CSV table of C-alpha atoms in Angstrom, one decimal:
chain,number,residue,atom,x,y,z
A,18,UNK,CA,87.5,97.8,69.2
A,19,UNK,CA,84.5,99.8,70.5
A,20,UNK,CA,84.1,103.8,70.8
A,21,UNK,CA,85.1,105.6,73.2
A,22,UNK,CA,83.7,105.7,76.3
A,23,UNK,CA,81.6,108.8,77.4
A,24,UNK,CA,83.8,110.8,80.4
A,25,UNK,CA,81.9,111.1,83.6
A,26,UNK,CA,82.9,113.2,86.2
A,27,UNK,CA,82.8,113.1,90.1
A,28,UNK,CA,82.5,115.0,93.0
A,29,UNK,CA,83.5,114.9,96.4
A,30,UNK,CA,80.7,113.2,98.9
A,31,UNK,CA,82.3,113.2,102.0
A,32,UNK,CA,86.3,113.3,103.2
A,33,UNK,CA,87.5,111.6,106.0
A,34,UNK,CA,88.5,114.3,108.6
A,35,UNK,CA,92.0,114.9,109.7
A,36,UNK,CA,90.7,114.0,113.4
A,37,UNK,CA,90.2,110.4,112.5
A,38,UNK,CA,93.6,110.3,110.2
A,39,UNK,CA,95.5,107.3,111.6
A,40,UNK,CA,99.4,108.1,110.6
A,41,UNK,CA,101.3,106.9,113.6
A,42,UNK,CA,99.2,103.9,114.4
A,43,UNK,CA,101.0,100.7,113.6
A,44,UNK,CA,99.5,98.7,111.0
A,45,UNK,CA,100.6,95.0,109.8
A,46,UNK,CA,98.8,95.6,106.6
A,47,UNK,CA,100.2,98.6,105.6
A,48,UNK,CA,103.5,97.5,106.7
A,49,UNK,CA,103.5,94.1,104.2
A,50,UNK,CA,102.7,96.9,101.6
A,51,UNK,CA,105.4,99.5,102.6
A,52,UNK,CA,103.4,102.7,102.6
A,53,UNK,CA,102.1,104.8,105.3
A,54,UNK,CA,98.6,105.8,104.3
A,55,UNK,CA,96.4,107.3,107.6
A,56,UNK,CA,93.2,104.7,106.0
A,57,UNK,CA,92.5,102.7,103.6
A,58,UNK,CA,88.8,103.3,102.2
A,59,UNK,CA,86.7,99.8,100.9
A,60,UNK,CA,83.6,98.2,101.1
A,61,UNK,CA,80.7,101.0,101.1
A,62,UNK,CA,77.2,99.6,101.3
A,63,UNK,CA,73.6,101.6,102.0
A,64,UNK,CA,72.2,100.7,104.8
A,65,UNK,CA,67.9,101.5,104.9
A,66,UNK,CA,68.0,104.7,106.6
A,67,UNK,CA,70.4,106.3,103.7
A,68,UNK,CA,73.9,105.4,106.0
A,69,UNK,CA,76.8,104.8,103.9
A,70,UNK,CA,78.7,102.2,105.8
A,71,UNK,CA,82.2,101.4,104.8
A,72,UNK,CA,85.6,100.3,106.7
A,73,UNK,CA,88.9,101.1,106.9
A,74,UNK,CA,91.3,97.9,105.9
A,75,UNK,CA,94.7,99.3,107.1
A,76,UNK,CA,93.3,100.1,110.3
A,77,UNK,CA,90.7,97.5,111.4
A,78,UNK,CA,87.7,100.6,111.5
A,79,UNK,CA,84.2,100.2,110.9
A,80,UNK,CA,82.9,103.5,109.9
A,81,UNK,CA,79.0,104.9,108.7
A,82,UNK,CA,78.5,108.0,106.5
A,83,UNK,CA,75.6,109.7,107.7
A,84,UNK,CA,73.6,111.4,104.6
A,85,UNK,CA,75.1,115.1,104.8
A,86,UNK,CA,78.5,113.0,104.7
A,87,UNK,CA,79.7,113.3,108.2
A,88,UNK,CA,81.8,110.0,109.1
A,89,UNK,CA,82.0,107.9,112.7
A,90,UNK,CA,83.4,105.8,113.6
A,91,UNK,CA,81.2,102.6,115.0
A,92,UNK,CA,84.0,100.2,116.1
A,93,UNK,CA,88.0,99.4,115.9
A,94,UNK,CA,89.1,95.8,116.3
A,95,UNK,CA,92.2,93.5,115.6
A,96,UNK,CA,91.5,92.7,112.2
A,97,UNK,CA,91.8,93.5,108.5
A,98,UNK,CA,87.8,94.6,106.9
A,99,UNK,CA,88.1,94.2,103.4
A,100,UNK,CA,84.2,93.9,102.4
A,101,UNK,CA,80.9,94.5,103.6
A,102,UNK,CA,77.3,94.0,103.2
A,103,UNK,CA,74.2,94.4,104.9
A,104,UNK,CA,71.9,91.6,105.3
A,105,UNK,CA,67.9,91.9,104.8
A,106,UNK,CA,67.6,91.6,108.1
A,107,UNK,CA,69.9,94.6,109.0
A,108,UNK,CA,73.3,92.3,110.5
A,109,UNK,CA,76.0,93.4,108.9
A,110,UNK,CA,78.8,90.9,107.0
A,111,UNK,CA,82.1,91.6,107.0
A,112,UNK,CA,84.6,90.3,104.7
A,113,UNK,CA,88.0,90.0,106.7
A,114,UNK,CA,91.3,89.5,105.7
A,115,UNK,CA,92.8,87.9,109.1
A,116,UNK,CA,89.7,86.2,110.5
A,117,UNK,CA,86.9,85.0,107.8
A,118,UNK,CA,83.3,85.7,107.8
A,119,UNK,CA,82.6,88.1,110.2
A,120,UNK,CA,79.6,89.6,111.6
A,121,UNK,CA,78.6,93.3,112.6
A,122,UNK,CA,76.1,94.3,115.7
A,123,UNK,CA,75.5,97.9,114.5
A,124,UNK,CA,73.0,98.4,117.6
A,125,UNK,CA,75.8,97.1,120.4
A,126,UNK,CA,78.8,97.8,118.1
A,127,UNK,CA,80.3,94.9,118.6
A,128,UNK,CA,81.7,92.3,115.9
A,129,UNK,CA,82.5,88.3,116.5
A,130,UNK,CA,83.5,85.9,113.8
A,131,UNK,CA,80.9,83.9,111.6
A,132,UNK,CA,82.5,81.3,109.3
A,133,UNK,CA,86.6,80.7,109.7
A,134,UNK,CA,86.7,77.2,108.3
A,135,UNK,CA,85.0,75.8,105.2
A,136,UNK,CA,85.2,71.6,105.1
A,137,UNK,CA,87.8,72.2,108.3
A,138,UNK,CA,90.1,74.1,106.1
A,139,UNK,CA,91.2,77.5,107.2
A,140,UNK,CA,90.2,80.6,104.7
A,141,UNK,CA,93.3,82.1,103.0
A,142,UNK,CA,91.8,85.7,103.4
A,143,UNK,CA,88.4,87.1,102.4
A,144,UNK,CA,88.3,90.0,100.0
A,145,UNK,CA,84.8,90.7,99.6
A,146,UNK,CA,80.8,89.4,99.2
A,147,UNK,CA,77.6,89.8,97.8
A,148,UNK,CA,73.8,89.0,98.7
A,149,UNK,CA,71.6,87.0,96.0
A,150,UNK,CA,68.0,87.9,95.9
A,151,UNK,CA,67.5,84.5,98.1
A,152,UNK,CA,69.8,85.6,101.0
A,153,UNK,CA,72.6,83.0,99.5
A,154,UNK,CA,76.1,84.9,100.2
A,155,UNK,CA,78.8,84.5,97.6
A,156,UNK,CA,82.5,85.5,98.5
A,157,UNK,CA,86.1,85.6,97.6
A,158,UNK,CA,88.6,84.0,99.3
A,159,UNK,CA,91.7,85.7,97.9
A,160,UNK,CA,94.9,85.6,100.4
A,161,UNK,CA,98.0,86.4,98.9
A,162,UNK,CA,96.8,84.8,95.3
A,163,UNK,CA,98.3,85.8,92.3
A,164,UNK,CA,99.4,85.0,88.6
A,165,UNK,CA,102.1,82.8,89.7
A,166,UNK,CA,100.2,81.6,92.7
A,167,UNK,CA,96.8,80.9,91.5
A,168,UNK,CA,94.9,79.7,94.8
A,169,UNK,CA,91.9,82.1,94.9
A,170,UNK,CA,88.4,80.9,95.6
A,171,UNK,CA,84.8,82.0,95.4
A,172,UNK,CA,82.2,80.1,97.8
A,173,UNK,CA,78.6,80.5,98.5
A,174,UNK,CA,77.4,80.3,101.7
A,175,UNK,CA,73.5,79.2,101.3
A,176,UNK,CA,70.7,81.3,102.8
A,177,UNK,CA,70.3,78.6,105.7
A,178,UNK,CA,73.9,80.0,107.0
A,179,UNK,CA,75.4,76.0,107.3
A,180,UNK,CA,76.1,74.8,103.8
A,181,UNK,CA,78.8,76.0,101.8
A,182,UNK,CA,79.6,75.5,98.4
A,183,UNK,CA,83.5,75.8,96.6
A,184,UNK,CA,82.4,77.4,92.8
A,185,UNK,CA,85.6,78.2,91.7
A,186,UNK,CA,89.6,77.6,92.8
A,187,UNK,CA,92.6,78.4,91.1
A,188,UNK,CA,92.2,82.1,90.7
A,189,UNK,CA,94.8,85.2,90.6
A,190,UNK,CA,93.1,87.3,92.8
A,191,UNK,CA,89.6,87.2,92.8
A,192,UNK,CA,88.2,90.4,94.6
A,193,UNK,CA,85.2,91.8,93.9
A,194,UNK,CA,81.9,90.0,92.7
A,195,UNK,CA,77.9,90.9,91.9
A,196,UNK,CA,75.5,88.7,89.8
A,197,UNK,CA,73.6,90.0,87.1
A,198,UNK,CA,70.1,90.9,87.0
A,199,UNK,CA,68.5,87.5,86.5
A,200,UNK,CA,71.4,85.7,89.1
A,201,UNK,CA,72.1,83.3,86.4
A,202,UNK,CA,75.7,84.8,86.3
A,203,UNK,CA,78.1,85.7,89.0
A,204,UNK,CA,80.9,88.4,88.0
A,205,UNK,CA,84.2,88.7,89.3
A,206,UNK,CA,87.0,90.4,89.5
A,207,UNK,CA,90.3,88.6,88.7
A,208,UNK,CA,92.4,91.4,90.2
A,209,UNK,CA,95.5,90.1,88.7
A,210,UNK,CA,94.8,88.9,85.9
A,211,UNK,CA,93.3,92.3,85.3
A,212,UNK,CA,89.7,90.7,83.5
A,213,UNK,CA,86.2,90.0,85.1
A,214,UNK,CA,85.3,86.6,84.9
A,215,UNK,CA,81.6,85.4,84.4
A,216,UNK,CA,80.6,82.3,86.5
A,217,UNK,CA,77.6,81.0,85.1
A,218,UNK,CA,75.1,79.6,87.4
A,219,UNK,CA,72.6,76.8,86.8
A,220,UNK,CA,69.2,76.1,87.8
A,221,UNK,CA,69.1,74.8,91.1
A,222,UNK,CA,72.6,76.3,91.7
A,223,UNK,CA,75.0,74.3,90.2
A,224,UNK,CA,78.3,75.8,88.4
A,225,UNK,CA,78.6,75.9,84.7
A,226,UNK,CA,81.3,77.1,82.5
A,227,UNK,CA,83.3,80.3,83.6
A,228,UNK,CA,84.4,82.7,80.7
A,229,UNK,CA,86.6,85.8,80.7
A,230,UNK,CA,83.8,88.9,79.9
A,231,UNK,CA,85.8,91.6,80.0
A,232,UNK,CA,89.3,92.5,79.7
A,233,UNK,CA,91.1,95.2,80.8
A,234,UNK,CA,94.6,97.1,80.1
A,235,UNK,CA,97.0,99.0,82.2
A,236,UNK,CA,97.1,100.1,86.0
A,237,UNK,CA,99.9,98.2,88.4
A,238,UNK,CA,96.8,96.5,90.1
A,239,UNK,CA,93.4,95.9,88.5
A,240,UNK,CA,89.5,95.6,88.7
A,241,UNK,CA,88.5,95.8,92.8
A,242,UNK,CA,85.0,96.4,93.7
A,243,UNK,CA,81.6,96.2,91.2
A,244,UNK,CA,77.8,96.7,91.2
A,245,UNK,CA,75.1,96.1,88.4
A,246,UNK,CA,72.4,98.8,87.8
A,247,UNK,CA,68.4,98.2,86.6
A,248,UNK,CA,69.8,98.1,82.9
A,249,UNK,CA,72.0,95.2,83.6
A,250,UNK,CA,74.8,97.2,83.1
A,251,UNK,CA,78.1,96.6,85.8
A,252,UNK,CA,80.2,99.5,86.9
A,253,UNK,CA,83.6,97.8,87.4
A,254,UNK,CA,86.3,99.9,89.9
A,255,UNK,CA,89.7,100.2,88.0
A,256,UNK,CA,92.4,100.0,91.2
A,257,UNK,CA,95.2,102.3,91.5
A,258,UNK,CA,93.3,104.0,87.8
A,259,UNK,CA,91.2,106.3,89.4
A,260,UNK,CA,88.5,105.3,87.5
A,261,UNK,CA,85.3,103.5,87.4
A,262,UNK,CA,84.3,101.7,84.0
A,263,UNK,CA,80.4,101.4,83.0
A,264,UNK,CA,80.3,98.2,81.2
A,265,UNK,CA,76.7,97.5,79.1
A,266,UNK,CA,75.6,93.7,79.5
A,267,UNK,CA,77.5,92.6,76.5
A,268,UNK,CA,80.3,94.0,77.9
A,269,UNK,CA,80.8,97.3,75.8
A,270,UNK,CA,82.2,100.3,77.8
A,271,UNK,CA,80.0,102.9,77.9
A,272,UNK,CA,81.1,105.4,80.2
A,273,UNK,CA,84.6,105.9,82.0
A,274,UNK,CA,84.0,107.6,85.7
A,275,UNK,CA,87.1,109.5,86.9
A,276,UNK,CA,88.7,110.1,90.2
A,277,UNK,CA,88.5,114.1,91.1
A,278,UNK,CA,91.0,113.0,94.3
A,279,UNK,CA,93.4,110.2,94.0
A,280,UNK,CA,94.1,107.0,92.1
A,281,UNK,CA,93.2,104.5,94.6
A,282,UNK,CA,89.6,103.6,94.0
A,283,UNK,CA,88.4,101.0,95.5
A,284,UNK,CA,85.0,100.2,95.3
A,285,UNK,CA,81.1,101.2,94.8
A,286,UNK,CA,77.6,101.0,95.6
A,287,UNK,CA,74.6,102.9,94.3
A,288,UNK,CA,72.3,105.2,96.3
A,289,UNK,CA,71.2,108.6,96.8
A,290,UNK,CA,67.7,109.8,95.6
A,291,UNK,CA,66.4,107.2,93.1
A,292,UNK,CA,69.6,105.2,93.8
A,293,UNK,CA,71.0,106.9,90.6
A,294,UNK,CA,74.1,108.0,92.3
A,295,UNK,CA,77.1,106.0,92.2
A,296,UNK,CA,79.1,106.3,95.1
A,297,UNK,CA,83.0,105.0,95.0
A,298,UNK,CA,85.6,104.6,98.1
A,299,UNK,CA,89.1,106.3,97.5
A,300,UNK,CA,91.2,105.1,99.9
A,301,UNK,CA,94.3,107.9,98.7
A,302,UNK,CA,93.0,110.4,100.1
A,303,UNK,CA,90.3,108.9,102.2
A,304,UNK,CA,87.2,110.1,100.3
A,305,UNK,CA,84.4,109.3,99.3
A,306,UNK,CA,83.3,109.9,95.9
A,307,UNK,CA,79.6,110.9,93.8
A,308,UNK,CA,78.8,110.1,90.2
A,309,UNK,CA,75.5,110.6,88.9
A,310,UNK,CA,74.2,107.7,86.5
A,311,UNK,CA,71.4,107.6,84.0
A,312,UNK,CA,69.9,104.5,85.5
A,313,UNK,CA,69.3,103.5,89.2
A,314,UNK,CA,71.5,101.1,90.8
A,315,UNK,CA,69.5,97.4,91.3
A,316,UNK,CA,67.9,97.1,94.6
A,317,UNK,CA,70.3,95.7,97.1
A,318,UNK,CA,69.2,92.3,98.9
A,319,UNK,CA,69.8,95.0,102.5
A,320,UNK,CA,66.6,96.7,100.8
A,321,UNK,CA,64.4,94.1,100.0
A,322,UNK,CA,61.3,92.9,101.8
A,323,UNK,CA,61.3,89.3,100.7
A,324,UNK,CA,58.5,89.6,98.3
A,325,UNK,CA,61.2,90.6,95.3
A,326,UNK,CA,61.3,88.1,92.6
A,327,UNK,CA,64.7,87.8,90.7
């Protein structure tokens, strides 16, 4: 249908060392899954001072990538991170699993929930989230969703932290999600169903109609994290592919990123100099990935001052 996509290729950024390998430590989320796997890479996001921050899912860690690539770990709690982003005014959201909306103290280290209950109704398990030039949060509430049990969700939790709005229900596994450059669509994965939707978004905020952009073939999972550069065009991670697809705004693939370590990607952000490095979590072999990009990622809400227009 369209030509081939240009190859990119990728180096290694920074590799989890051996010291912080968690292989005996029990885990409820690996053990659901039946592997043994000493992390479980997701979630990176750029935090002002160049910090990669990212977490580790199987084992409830919180860790930051300093710029030359050397990881710590900031906390460990009783929980499953899935997705995180950094707020404009430098708190730190984390997408969990087992306990909702929760948010990061990066100065005291310490992390308490933030929304659990939407309309008195328990969240089924977040997956991930994303910042709107406005401060409004959009996130997926995935849980164990699937093609024969479509229950997923997006919300939006509005800039004034109290009102939340249901977009979207009846989804196989919405994961990942970024708007485009003019936030008047939202993208998201539909893990199982192995397509990015596009929510459209009307003025003043209201849903419109939802269409399937892009479709994709083969892998035994499907499209995981995503992030839109200043060309409008999304980078869409391919789970258990080892790749990362370039996707132009009409949704022609026009470059295919692969994995130099394992399978397992997981997700991206931009950054680097001229944020026109594209980094991606690989949660096989607990690396973090580099990709250099002709265009620079969009500016990230973490980065803004306010003054941004849309």
């Amino acid at each position: 249908m369209y030509p081939a996509a240009e190859l990119l290729q990728t180096e290694v950024f920074a590799r989890l060392p051996e010291s912080m390998h968690l292989t005996d430590r029990p885990s409820t989320w690996l053990a659901a899954r039946h592997v043994k796997m000493h992390s479980f890479l997701e979630g990176p996001s750029f935090d002002r001072a160049g910090n990669l921050w990212c977490v580790d899912l199987a084992h409830g860690r919180i860790l930051r990538v300093d710029p030359s690539g050397n990881f710590e770990v900031i906390l460990q709690y009783d929980g499953e991170p899935n997705g995180l982003k950094i707020h404009q005014d430098g708190r730190i959201f984390v997408a969990d699993h087992l306990h909702g909306l929760m948010l990061l103290d990066p100065e005291h280290r310490t992390i308490r929930p933030y929304l659990q209950n939407v309309r008195r109704e328990g969240l089924k398990g977040l997956n991930d989230l994303f910042f709107a030039a406005n401060g409004d949060l959009y996130f997926t509430d995935q849980g164990e969703s699937a093609l024969e049990n479509p229950t997923g969700r997006v919300f939006r939790l509005r800039a004034d932290g109290q009102t939340v709005d249901l977009l979207m229900d009846g989804l196989a596994g919405p994961n990942g999600l970024v708007m485009n450059r003019a936030e008047n669509v939202l993208y998201v994965a539909i893990t199982h169903d192995n397509a990015i939707y596009a929510l459209r978004m009307e003025p003043g905020g209201a849903m419109g109609k939802v269409s399937r952009f892009i479709q994709l073939s083969g892998s035994t999972a499907g499209p995981d994290g995503m992030a839109i550069d200043d060309a409008g065009n999304l980078a869409v991670v391919h789970a258990q592919a080892g790749t990362v697809w370039v996707f132009s705004p009409i949704g022609e693939p026009l470059y295919r990123i692969r994995s130099c370590a394992g399978l397992r990607t997981t997700n991206v952000a931009y950054g680097g100099v001229n944020r026109q490095s594209l980094y991606i979590t690989e949660a096989e072999q607990g690396v973090i990935l580099r990709a250099h990009l002709p265009y620079p990622g969009k500016l990230m809400y973490s980065h803004t001052d306010g003054l941004e227009q849309r």
